[in-house]
Amino acid sequence: MSISLESRLPRVGTTIFSVMSQLAQEHAAINLAQGFPDFECSPELLELVYKYMRDGYNQYAPMPGVLPLREALATKIASQYQFSPSPENITLTCGATEACFSAITSVVRPGDEVILFEPAFDCYVPAIELAGGIPVYIPMHYPHYQFDWQMVREKVNSKTRLIIINSPHNPTGALLSKHDMLELEHLVIEKKNLIVLSDEVYEHMVFDGLPHESVLKYAALRERSFAIFSLGKTYHVTGWRMGYCVAPAALTKEFRKVHQFNTFSVHTPSQYAMAEFISKKEEYLRLPDFFEKKRDYFLSAMKKSNFEMFPSKGSYFQMASYKNISTQPDVQFARWLVEEAGVAVIPTSVFYHNGVDEHVVRFCIAKKEETLQAAADRLCKI
Ligand SMILES: Cc1ncc(COP(=O)(O)O)c(C=O)c1O
């Protein structure tokens, strides 16, 4: 007997990230597609995890996360964002992905509208749709990818429940400025019932001396925001699946109701290890410079190529227009690139619900210099 199922997510297929990684493997291509580092994390951090495993920290962690880690995160946040959250308002999650899912599921009801900017990271919309919400898209465009607050104001209505922001932005490398934050702050003050989900997983990857504008810096915003972060991104351990959400008491209460029946808690020894490691401020304070050098290295290695690139302002990513190389649609171009040039990238149209194609692809720059050089050598030949 075959089961007939009406999909809850009919538009979701295999993600382009898996498709491109698979193609990269088949063609022995250099993988600048998926957003993960090809360099190792600190050996000291690994030693700490072994230590806590050997010392017997191997059973369920408390549902919100172990207290020493929540305290260490509260201290880190206080030193960065002029705001001291209580550890009671911090919840450890299985990556920022779970935090986004739990946040969206905890506040969005059937028929609620959720505003988000496109191109958008792919985990938001499935969560909105599973909750019965309706995504409302605000487009951003190559090359400057500005956040259009006028359009946001036009779209906000009595059904709008949530606004999702993401800065530094995946895939574009755009940053929300202080001006953007003030626009959002005015809006939420005016429209009392709006909640904000601020995806800040690339908080430490900001370039050219620009600041990261966290919602936590703005009093009226943090009172109604889920601020979401990723320890995986900050400490080069994306496979450990560790993220966290900072939110006021009322939001944290609802958030934890979902989290506890979703993943319940996060890997225990890694939490104790992180709690100890986070006190080493230089580990994250050096990151803007570390990743800016990678961006500059890649831009310089690509100078002779026919791609057009405006320097990314932050994140793991650099966008590039191939309009001087080909008129193919971007998905086709990305396939061609992996097969013929041996470099895997992500076509940007997949980040738009309606497939807007501006002939732009995304490169991940969170790679060793030799990887970036080898990719640039191949790309400069086309
Ligand atoms: C913008 C954005 N948000 C969230 C995530 C998910 O982070 P995590 O790996 O911690 O689940 C990613 C991962 O690529 C991302 O780019």
mmCIF file of C-alpha atoms and ligand atoms in Angstrom:
data_model
loop_
_atom_site.group_PDB
_atom_site.id
_atom_site.type_symbol
_atom_site.label_atom_id
_atom_site.label_comp_id
_atom_site.label_asym_id
_atom_site.label_seq_id
_atom_site.Cartn_x
_atom_site.Cartn_y
_atom_site.Cartn_z
ATOM 1 C CA MET A 1 0.000 0.000 0.000
ATOM 2 C CA SER A 2 1.391 3.380 -0.864
ATOM 3 C CA ILE A 3 0.713 6.311 1.400
ATOM 4 C CA SER A 4 -0.601 9.444 -0.203
ATOM 5 C CA LEU A 5 0.578 12.551 1.601
ATOM 6 C CA GLU A 6 -0.140 16.193 0.986
ATOM 7 C CA SER A 7 3.187 17.840 1.811
ATOM 8 C CA ARG A 8 3.219 20.443 4.572
ATOM 9 C CA LEU A 9 6.082 22.079 2.658
ATOM 10 C CA PRO A 10 5.252 21.466 -1.003
ATOM 11 C CA ARG A 11 7.782 23.979 -2.325
ATOM 12 C CA VAL A 12 10.718 22.597 -0.356
ATOM 13 C CA GLY A 13 13.041 20.214 -2.193
ATOM 14 C CA THR A 14 16.697 19.295 -1.730
ATOM 15 C CA THR A 15 18.477 22.517 -0.837
ATOM 16 C CA ILE A 16 20.810 24.097 -3.350
ATOM 17 C CA PHE A 17 23.539 23.778 -0.708
ATOM 18 C CA SER A 18 23.340 19.982 -0.831
ATOM 19 C CA VAL A 19 23.033 20.008 -4.623
ATOM 20 C CA MET A 20 26.121 22.185 -5.096
ATOM 21 C CA SER A 21 28.166 20.297 -2.492
ATOM 22 C CA GLN A 22 27.296 17.024 -4.232
ATOM 23 C CA LEU A 23 28.253 18.476 -7.623
ATOM 24 C CA ALA A 24 31.468 19.857 -6.126
ATOM 25 C CA GLN A 25 32.370 16.348 -4.970
ATOM 26 C CA GLU A 26 31.501 14.725 -8.292
ATOM 27 C CA HIS A 27 33.641 17.222 -10.225
ATOM 28 C CA ALA A 28 36.445 17.498 -7.655
ATOM 29 C CA ALA A 29 35.640 21.205 -7.556
ATOM 30 C CA ILE A 30 36.712 23.749 -4.959
ATOM 31 C CA ASN A 31 33.708 24.291 -2.747
ATOM 32 C CA LEU A 32 33.005 27.991 -2.138
ATOM 33 C CA ALA A 33 29.291 27.190 -2.028
ATOM 34 C CA GLN A 34 28.179 26.193 1.458
ATOM 35 C CA GLY A 35 28.957 28.515 4.380
ATOM 36 C CA PHE A 36 31.441 26.657 6.550
ATOM 37 C CA PRO A 37 35.158 27.110 7.275
ATOM 38 C CA ASP A 38 37.760 24.715 5.854
ATOM 39 C CA PHE A 39 40.153 25.550 8.713
ATOM 40 C CA GLU A 40 40.249 24.083 12.212
ATOM 41 C CA CYS A 41 38.944 25.482 15.471
ATOM 42 C CA SER A 42 41.196 26.170 18.451
ATOM 43 C CA PRO A 43 42.899 22.973 19.748
ATOM 44 C CA GLU A 44 42.333 24.338 23.243
ATOM 45 C CA LEU A 45 38.582 24.264 22.698
ATOM 46 C CA LEU A 46 38.815 20.622 21.580
ATOM 47 C CA GLU A 47 40.845 19.751 24.676
ATOM 48 C CA LEU A 48 38.195 21.342 26.865
ATOM 49 C CA VAL A 49 35.446 19.221 25.291
ATOM 50 C CA TYR A 50 37.520 16.039 25.841
ATOM 51 C CA LYS A 51 38.141 17.132 29.429
ATOM 52 C CA TYR A 52 34.456 17.569 30.192
ATOM 53 C CA MET A 53 33.608 14.280 28.492
ATOM 54 C CA ARG A 54 36.256 12.441 30.558
ATOM 55 C CA ASP A 55 35.062 14.195 33.704
ATOM 56 C CA GLY A 56 31.611 12.692 33.249
ATOM 57 C CA TYR A 57 29.574 15.624 31.901
ATOM 58 C CA ASN A 58 27.710 13.326 29.538
ATOM 59 C CA GLN A 59 24.052 13.386 30.542
ATOM 60 C CA TYR A 60 21.224 15.761 29.610
ATOM 61 C CA ALA A 61 22.004 19.411 30.120
ATOM 62 C CA PRO A 62 19.287 21.588 31.676
ATOM 63 C CA MET A 63 16.706 22.577 29.057
ATOM 64 C CA PRO A 64 17.739 26.296 28.842
ATOM 65 C CA GLY A 65 21.470 25.469 28.750
ATOM 66 C CA VAL A 66 24.044 25.036 31.522
ATOM 67 C CA LEU A 67 24.233 28.015 33.854
ATOM 68 C CA PRO A 68 28.010 28.660 33.537
ATOM 69 C CA LEU A 69 27.600 29.049 29.769
ATOM 70 C CA ARG A 70 24.562 31.320 30.074
ATOM 71 C CA GLU A 71 26.494 33.423 32.595
ATOM 72 C CA ALA A 72 29.537 33.570 30.320
ATOM 73 C CA LEU A 73 27.332 34.620 27.390
ATOM 74 C CA ALA A 74 25.654 37.308 29.514
ATOM 75 C CA THR A 75 29.106 38.714 30.353
ATOM 76 C CA LYS A 76 30.175 38.609 26.695
ATOM 77 C CA ILE A 77 27.005 40.408 25.591
ATOM 78 C CA ALA A 78 27.426 43.064 28.294
ATOM 79 C CA SER A 79 30.933 43.813 27.051
ATOM 80 C CA GLN A 80 29.785 44.123 23.434
ATOM 81 C CA TYR A 81 26.341 45.718 23.417
ATOM 82 C CA GLN A 82 25.998 47.994 26.457
ATOM 83 C CA PHE A 83 23.273 45.741 27.809
ATOM 84 C CA SER A 84 23.480 43.085 30.521
ATOM 85 C CA PRO A 85 20.934 40.332 29.958
ATOM 86 C CA SER A 86 20.094 37.960 32.782
ATOM 87 C CA PRO A 87 21.188 34.349 32.124
ATOM 88 C CA GLU A 88 17.463 33.668 32.602
ATOM 89 C CA ASN A 89 16.872 35.373 29.244
ATOM 90 C CA ILE A 90 19.392 33.268 27.317
ATOM 91 C CA THR A 91 18.540 29.845 25.883
ATOM 92 C CA LEU A 92 21.028 27.483 24.250
ATOM 93 C CA THR A 93 19.770 25.862 21.048
ATOM 94 C CA CYS A 94 20.793 23.279 18.483
ATOM 95 C CA GLY A 95 22.397 25.863 16.202
ATOM 96 C CA ALA A 96 20.873 29.192 15.246
ATOM 97 C CA THR A 97 18.650 27.169 12.921
ATOM 98 C CA GLU A 98 16.761 25.694 15.848
ATOM 99 C CA ALA A 99 16.619 29.110 17.517
ATOM 100 C CA CYS A 100 14.971 30.590 14.396
ATOM 101 C CA PHE A 101 12.515 27.695 14.243
ATOM 102 C CA SER A 102 11.623 27.881 17.945
ATOM 103 C CA ALA A 103 11.256 31.677 17.850
ATOM 104 C CA ILE A 104 9.017 31.674 14.783
ATOM 105 C CA THR A 105 6.917 28.737 16.007
ATOM 106 C CA SER A 106 6.420 30.314 19.425
ATOM 107 C CA VAL A 107 4.824 33.543 18.164
ATOM 108 C CA VAL A 108 3.407 33.009 14.675
ATOM 109 C CA ARG A 109 -0.197 31.757 14.431
ATOM 110 C CA PRO A 110 -2.192 30.762 11.348
ATOM 111 C CA GLY A 111 -2.893 33.831 9.221
ATOM 112 C CA ASP A 112 -0.205 36.011 10.835
ATOM 113 C CA GLU A 113 2.040 37.897 8.428
ATOM 114 C CA VAL A 114 5.807 37.841 8.757
ATOM 115 C CA ILE A 115 7.923 40.445 6.987
ATOM 116 C CA LEU A 116 11.346 39.428 5.740
ATOM 117 C CA PHE A 117 13.931 40.823 3.368
ATOM 118 C CA GLU A 118 14.981 38.933 0.269
ATOM 119 C CA PRO A 119 17.372 37.443 -0.740
ATOM 120 C CA ALA A 120 16.917 35.520 2.520
ATOM 121 C CA PHE A 121 18.622 32.639 4.291
ATOM 122 C CA ASP A 122 16.563 29.542 3.700
ATOM 123 C CA CYS A 123 15.455 28.490 7.200
ATOM 124 C CA TYR A 124 12.903 31.223 7.893
ATOM 125 C CA VAL A 125 10.138 30.571 5.382
ATOM 126 C CA PRO A 126 9.578 26.845 6.066
ATOM 127 C CA ALA A 127 9.182 27.652 9.780
ATOM 128 C CA ILE A 128 6.731 30.474 8.994
ATOM 129 C CA GLU A 129 4.707 28.201 6.721
ATOM 130 C CA LEU A 130 4.626 25.274 9.168
ATOM 131 C CA ALA A 131 3.206 27.707 11.742
ATOM 132 C CA GLY A 132 0.508 28.719 9.236
ATOM 133 C CA GLY A 133 2.000 32.180 8.798
ATOM 134 C CA ILE A 134 2.245 34.159 5.583
ATOM 135 C CA PRO A 135 5.653 35.432 4.466
ATOM 136 C CA VAL A 136 5.656 39.004 3.153
ATOM 137 C CA TYR A 137 8.757 39.755 1.129
ATOM 138 C CA ILE A 138 10.734 43.002 0.859
ATOM 139 C CA PRO A 139 13.200 42.699 -2.028
ATOM 140 C CA MET A 140 16.775 43.959 -1.933
ATOM 141 C CA HIS A 141 18.845 44.358 -5.068
ATOM 142 C CA TYR A 142 22.376 44.044 -6.372
ATOM 143 C CA PRO A 143 24.780 45.686 -5.854
ATOM 144 C CA HIS A 144 24.045 47.618 -2.633
ATOM 145 C CA TYR A 145 21.216 45.533 -1.174
ATOM 146 C CA GLN A 146 19.580 48.317 0.813
ATOM 147 C CA PHE A 147 16.813 47.715 3.348
ATOM 148 C CA ASP A 148 13.701 49.546 2.095
ATOM 149 C CA TRP A 149 11.926 50.816 5.228
ATOM 150 C CA GLN A 150 9.365 52.748 3.222
ATOM 151 C CA MET A 151 8.206 49.466 1.688
ATOM 152 C CA VAL A 152 8.220 47.807 5.111
ATOM 153 C CA ARG A 153 5.919 50.556 6.409
ATOM 154 C CA GLU A 154 3.590 50.017 3.461
ATOM 155 C CA LYS A 155 3.392 46.276 4.187
ATOM 156 C CA VAL A 156 2.828 46.450 7.945
ATOM 157 C CA ASN A 157 -0.820 45.982 8.881
ATOM 158 C CA SER A 158 -2.896 44.589 11.735
ATOM 159 C CA LYS A 159 -1.952 41.009 10.771
ATOM 160 C CA THR A 160 1.812 41.638 10.897
ATOM 161 C CA ARG A 161 3.250 39.677 13.808
ATOM 162 C CA LEU A 162 6.969 39.414 13.162
ATOM 163 C CA ILE A 163 9.751 41.161 11.255
ATOM 164 C CA ILE A 164 12.875 39.157 10.497
ATOM 165 C CA ILE A 165 16.170 40.972 10.054
ATOM 166 C CA ASN A 166 19.597 39.496 9.424
ATOM 167 C CA SER A 167 22.850 41.422 9.710
ATOM 168 C CA PRO A 168 25.600 40.844 8.664
ATOM 169 C CA HIS A 169 23.467 39.495 5.893
ATOM 170 C CA ASN A 170 23.551 36.109 4.205
ATOM 171 C CA PRO A 171 23.905 35.963 1.197
ATOM 172 C CA THR A 172 24.639 39.608 0.331
ATOM 173 C CA GLY A 173 27.222 40.728 2.893
ATOM 174 C CA ALA A 174 25.094 43.852 3.574
ATOM 175 C CA LEU A 175 24.997 45.399 7.055
ATOM 176 C CA LEU A 176 22.174 47.115 8.890
ATOM 177 C CA SER A 177 23.347 50.625 9.796
ATOM 178 C CA LYS A 178 22.433 52.667 12.854
ATOM 179 C CA HIS A 179 19.989 54.508 10.614
ATOM 180 C CA ASP A 180 18.287 51.194 9.703
ATOM 181 C CA MET A 181 18.028 50.240 13.365
ATOM 182 C CA LEU A 182 16.456 53.586 14.251
ATOM 183 C CA GLU A 183 13.925 53.161 11.428
ATOM 184 C CA LEU A 184 13.000 49.750 12.815
ATOM 185 C CA GLU A 185 12.908 51.078 16.355
ATOM 186 C CA HIS A 186 10.484 53.877 15.397
ATOM 187 C CA LEU A 187 8.298 51.373 13.622
ATOM 188 C CA VAL A 188 8.024 48.942 16.542
ATOM 189 C CA ILE A 189 7.335 51.779 18.971
ATOM 190 C CA GLU A 190 4.524 53.011 16.712
ATOM 191 C CA LYS A 191 2.994 49.586 15.951
ATOM 192 C CA LYS A 192 3.058 48.149 19.460
ATOM 193 C CA ASN A 193 2.418 44.451 18.675
ATOM 194 C CA LEU A 194 5.332 43.757 16.369
ATOM 195 C CA ILE A 195 7.980 41.258 17.384
ATOM 196 C CA VAL A 196 11.448 41.187 15.826
ATOM 197 C CA LEU A 197 13.632 38.183 15.053
ATOM 198 C CA SER A 198 17.181 39.417 14.615
ATOM 199 C CA ASP A 199 19.509 36.831 13.116
ATOM 200 C CA GLU A 200 23.004 37.921 14.136
ATOM 201 C CA VAL A 201 25.014 34.772 13.532
ATOM 202 C CA TYR A 202 27.769 36.746 11.759
ATOM 203 C CA GLU A 203 28.039 39.362 14.548
ATOM 204 C CA HIS A 204 31.859 39.100 14.576
ATOM 205 C CA MET A 205 32.328 39.183 10.821
ATOM 206 C CA VAL A 206 32.105 42.924 10.096
ATOM 207 C CA PHE A 207 34.657 44.687 7.926
ATOM 208 C CA ASP A 208 36.273 48.095 7.318
ATOM 209 C CA GLY A 209 35.845 49.168 10.952
ATOM 210 C CA LEU A 210 32.037 49.166 10.665
ATOM 211 C CA PRO A 211 30.140 48.266 13.846
ATOM 212 C CA HIS A 212 27.737 45.374 14.193
ATOM 213 C CA GLU A 213 24.338 46.867 15.044
ATOM 214 C CA SER A 214 22.713 44.365 17.383
ATOM 215 C CA VAL A 215 19.078 44.789 18.404
ATOM 216 C CA LEU A 216 20.433 44.356 21.932
ATOM 217 C CA LYS A 217 21.944 47.872 21.735
ATOM 218 C CA TYR A 218 18.511 49.481 21.276
ATOM 219 C CA ALA A 219 16.207 49.522 24.315
ATOM 220 C CA ALA A 220 12.893 49.555 22.461
ATOM 221 C CA LEU A 221 14.069 46.813 20.117
ATOM 222 C CA ARG A 222 15.470 44.406 22.675
ATOM 223 C CA GLU A 223 12.193 44.615 24.632
ATOM 224 C CA ARG A 224 10.473 42.850 21.722
ATOM 225 C CA SER A 225 13.191 40.878 19.978
ATOM 226 C CA PHE A 226 14.564 37.407 19.725
ATOM 227 C CA ALA A 227 18.298 38.030 19.145
ATOM 228 C CA ILE A 228 19.832 34.889 17.675
ATOM 229 C CA PHE A 229 23.517 33.939 17.611
ATOM 230 C CA SER A 230 25.651 30.960 16.571
ATOM 231 C CA LEU A 231 28.578 29.556 18.547
ATOM 232 C CA GLY A 232 29.219 27.339 15.522
ATOM 233 C CA LYS A 233 29.986 30.379 13.359
ATOM 234 C CA THR A 234 31.958 32.289 15.995
ATOM 235 C CA TYR A 235 34.222 29.406 16.980
ATOM 236 C CA HIS A 236 34.543 27.670 13.558
ATOM 237 C CA VAL A 237 32.580 24.611 14.731
ATOM 238 C CA THR A 238 29.399 24.699 12.636
ATOM 239 C CA GLY A 239 29.057 20.916 13.037
ATOM 240 C CA TRP A 240 28.645 21.162 16.805
ATOM 241 C CA ARG A 241 25.223 22.701 16.276
ATOM 242 C CA MET A 242 25.325 25.320 19.030
ATOM 243 C CA GLY A 243 23.411 28.587 18.998
ATOM 244 C CA TYR A 244 21.513 30.734 21.462
ATOM 245 C CA CYS A 245 18.647 33.120 21.725
ATOM 246 C CA VAL A 246 18.493 36.241 23.899
ATOM 247 C CA ALA A 247 14.967 37.531 24.504
ATOM 248 C CA PRO A 248 12.906 39.326 27.166
ATOM 249 C CA ALA A 249 11.130 37.202 29.778
ATOM 250 C CA ALA A 250 7.746 36.967 28.047
ATOM 251 C CA LEU A 251 9.303 35.875 24.741
ATOM 252 C CA THR A 252 11.797 33.537 26.421
ATOM 253 C CA LYS A 253 8.941 31.805 28.231
ATOM 254 C CA GLU A 254 7.151 30.978 24.970
ATOM 255 C CA PHE A 255 10.413 30.231 23.147
ATOM 256 C CA ARG A 256 11.370 27.605 25.734
ATOM 257 C CA LYS A 257 7.988 25.912 25.470
ATOM 258 C CA VAL A 258 8.834 25.080 21.855
ATOM 259 C CA HIS A 259 12.540 24.446 22.423
ATOM 260 C CA GLN A 260 11.943 21.918 25.180
ATOM 261 C CA PHE A 261 9.798 19.691 22.976
ATOM 262 C CA ASN A 262 11.914 20.228 19.924
ATOM 263 C CA THR A 263 15.495 19.425 20.927
ATOM 264 C CA PHE A 264 15.140 19.810 24.724
ATOM 265 C CA SER A 265 18.800 20.633 25.264
ATOM 266 C CA VAL A 266 22.238 20.927 23.685
ATOM 267 C CA HIS A 267 25.334 18.662 23.867
ATOM 268 C CA THR A 268 26.489 18.907 27.490
ATOM 269 C CA PRO A 269 30.325 18.696 27.386
ATOM 270 C CA SER A 270 30.509 21.258 24.577
ATOM 271 C CA GLN A 271 28.504 23.693 26.669
ATOM 272 C CA TYR A 272 30.890 23.435 29.629
ATOM 273 C CA ALA A 273 33.856 23.756 27.264
ATOM 274 C CA MET A 274 32.392 26.874 25.647
ATOM 275 C CA ALA A 275 31.623 28.359 29.085
ATOM 276 C CA GLU A 276 35.334 28.235 29.876
ATOM 277 C CA PHE A 277 36.583 29.231 26.426
ATOM 278 C CA ILE A 278 34.385 32.313 26.001
ATOM 279 C CA SER A 279 36.385 34.233 28.598
ATOM 280 C CA LYS A 280 39.179 34.429 25.993
ATOM 281 C CA LYS A 281 38.010 37.654 24.407
ATOM 282 C CA GLU A 282 40.756 37.777 21.791
ATOM 283 C CA GLU A 283 39.249 34.655 20.172
ATOM 284 C CA TYR A 284 36.268 36.674 18.938
ATOM 285 C CA LEU A 285 37.720 40.195 18.983
ATOM 286 C CA ARG A 286 40.217 39.172 16.288
ATOM 287 C CA LEU A 287 37.512 37.860 13.961
ATOM 288 C CA PRO A 288 36.597 41.066 12.069
ATOM 289 C CA ASP A 289 40.234 41.474 11.063
ATOM 290 C CA PHE A 290 40.689 37.742 10.379
ATOM 291 C CA PHE A 291 37.719 37.578 7.993
ATOM 292 C CA GLU A 292 38.357 40.999 6.435
ATOM 293 C CA LYS A 293 41.810 39.724 5.420
ATOM 294 C CA LYS A 294 40.138 36.747 3.745
ATOM 295 C CA ARG A 295 37.763 39.021 1.860
ATOM 296 C CA ASP A 296 40.647 41.256 0.756
ATOM 297 C CA TYR A 297 42.754 38.265 -0.221
ATOM 298 C CA PHE A 298 39.963 36.918 -2.401
ATOM 299 C CA LEU A 299 39.176 40.328 -3.962
ATOM 300 C CA SER A 300 42.818 40.843 -4.794
ATOM 301 C CA ALA A 301 43.229 37.307 -6.221
ATOM 302 C CA MET A 302 40.121 37.932 -8.365
ATOM 303 C CA LYS A 303 41.238 41.326 -9.683
ATOM 304 C CA LYS A 304 42.057 39.931 -13.115
ATOM 305 C CA SER A 305 38.819 37.974 -13.377
ATOM 306 C CA ASN A 306 35.776 39.058 -15.350
ATOM 307 C CA PHE A 307 33.522 38.962 -12.299
ATOM 308 C CA GLU A 308 32.293 42.289 -10.912
ATOM 309 C CA MET A 309 32.532 42.512 -7.128
ATOM 310 C CA PHE A 310 31.643 45.209 -4.620
ATOM 311 C CA PRO A 311 33.460 44.472 -1.347
ATOM 312 C CA SER A 312 31.274 42.625 1.141
ATOM 313 C CA LYS A 313 30.675 44.594 4.360
ATOM 314 C CA GLY A 314 30.390 41.526 6.566
ATOM 315 C CA SER A 315 29.457 37.817 6.918
ATOM 316 C CA TYR A 316 31.136 34.751 5.381
ATOM 317 C CA PHE A 317 30.193 35.859 1.870
ATOM 318 C CA GLN A 318 31.189 37.858 -1.194
ATOM 319 C CA MET A 319 28.709 38.423 -4.001
ATOM 320 C CA ALA A 320 29.809 38.652 -7.646
ATOM 321 C CA SER A 321 28.060 39.579 -10.866
ATOM 322 C CA TYR A 322 28.959 37.478 -13.899
ATOM 323 C CA LYS A 323 27.227 39.761 -16.387
ATOM 324 C CA ASN A 324 30.543 40.208 -18.279
ATOM 325 C CA ILE A 325 30.954 36.454 -18.645
ATOM 326 C CA SER A 326 27.593 34.931 -19.476
ATOM 327 C CA THR A 327 23.910 35.609 -20.007
ATOM 328 C CA GLN A 328 22.869 32.205 -18.620
ATOM 329 C CA PRO A 329 20.376 32.101 -15.733
ATOM 330 C CA ASP A 330 22.300 31.913 -12.461
ATOM 331 C CA VAL A 331 21.409 28.299 -11.575
ATOM 332 C CA GLN A 332 22.615 27.185 -14.998
ATOM 333 C CA PHE A 333 25.729 29.341 -14.695
ATOM 334 C CA ALA A 334 26.539 27.836 -11.266
ATOM 335 C CA ARG A 335 26.232 24.319 -12.716
ATOM 336 C CA TRP A 336 28.451 25.293 -15.627
ATOM 337 C CA LEU A 337 30.986 26.832 -13.242
ATOM 338 C CA VAL A 338 31.287 23.694 -11.150
ATOM 339 C CA GLU A 339 31.479 21.405 -14.156
ATOM 340 C CA GLU A 340 33.737 23.485 -16.409
ATOM 341 C CA ALA A 341 35.743 25.728 -14.084
ATOM 342 C CA GLY A 342 35.803 23.431 -11.052
ATOM 343 C CA VAL A 343 34.472 25.962 -8.519
ATOM 344 C CA ALA A 344 31.184 25.534 -6.644
ATOM 345 C CA VAL A 345 29.175 28.667 -5.771
ATOM 346 C CA ILE A 346 25.570 29.431 -4.854
ATOM 347 C CA PRO A 347 23.302 31.137 -7.417
ATOM 348 C CA THR A 348 21.506 34.036 -5.723
ATOM 349 C CA SER A 349 18.071 33.470 -7.266
ATOM 350 C CA VAL A 350 17.499 30.558 -4.845
ATOM 351 C CA PHE A 351 17.339 33.077 -1.999
ATOM 352 C CA TYR A 352 14.274 34.780 -3.577
ATOM 353 C CA HIS A 353 10.829 33.123 -3.372
ATOM 354 C CA ASN A 354 10.129 34.256 -6.946
ATOM 355 C CA GLY A 355 13.578 33.414 -8.304
ATOM 356 C CA VAL A 356 14.744 36.998 -9.011
ATOM 357 C CA ASP A 357 17.845 36.489 -11.152
ATOM 358 C CA GLU A 358 20.308 39.375 -11.265
ATOM 359 C CA HIS A 359 23.139 37.220 -12.647
ATOM 360 C CA VAL A 360 24.900 37.195 -9.319
ATOM 361 C CA VAL A 361 26.519 34.313 -7.421
ATOM 362 C CA ARG A 362 27.686 33.981 -3.826
ATOM 363 C CA PHE A 363 31.188 32.923 -2.833
ATOM 364 C CA CYS A 364 31.980 31.726 0.701
ATOM 365 C CA ILE A 365 35.226 33.389 1.828
ATOM 366 C CA ALA A 366 35.521 31.515 5.155
ATOM 367 C CA LYS A 367 38.286 29.425 3.636
ATOM 368 C CA LYS A 368 42.056 29.057 3.890
ATOM 369 C CA GLU A 369 44.061 31.448 1.701
ATOM 370 C CA GLU A 370 45.284 28.546 -0.414
ATOM 371 C CA THR A 371 41.676 27.499 -1.091
ATOM 372 C CA LEU A 372 40.731 31.062 -2.082
ATOM 373 C CA GLN A 373 43.827 31.343 -4.282
ATOM 374 C CA ALA A 374 43.189 28.015 -6.009
ATOM 375 C CA ALA A 375 39.570 29.006 -6.692
ATOM 376 C CA ALA A 376 40.589 32.450 -7.973
ATOM 377 C CA ASP A 377 43.201 30.884 -10.286
ATOM 378 C CA ARG A 378 40.450 28.818 -11.883
ATOM 379 C CA LEU A 379 37.965 31.681 -11.991
ATOM 380 C CA CYS A 380 40.415 34.129 -13.573
ATOM 381 C CA LYS A 381 40.671 31.815 -16.590
ATOM 382 C CA ILE A 382 37.038 32.286 -17.618
HETATM 383 C C1 LIG B 1 21.968 33.908 8.282
HETATM 384 C C2 LIG B 1 22.081 32.583 8.937
HETATM 385 N N1 LIG B 1 21.282 32.313 9.971
HETATM 386 C C3 LIG B 1 21.337 31.127 10.616
HETATM 387 C C4 LIG B 1 22.233 30.157 10.220
HETATM 388 C C5 LIG B 1 22.255 28.851 10.941
HETATM 389 O O1 LIG B 1 23.308 28.803 11.868
HETATM 390 P P1 LIG B 1 23.637 27.452 12.643
HETATM 391 O O2 LIG B 1 24.667 26.737 11.841
HETATM 392 O O3 LIG B 1 24.164 27.909 13.981
HETATM 393 O O4 LIG B 1 22.378 26.699 12.765
HETATM 394 C C6 LIG B 1 23.077 30.389 9.135
HETATM 395 C C7 LIG B 1 23.990 29.328 8.672
HETATM 396 O O5 LIG B 1 24.527 29.357 7.594
HETATM 397 C C8 LIG B 1 23.006 31.640 8.476
HETATM 398 O O6 LIG B 1 23.787 31.924 7.430
#
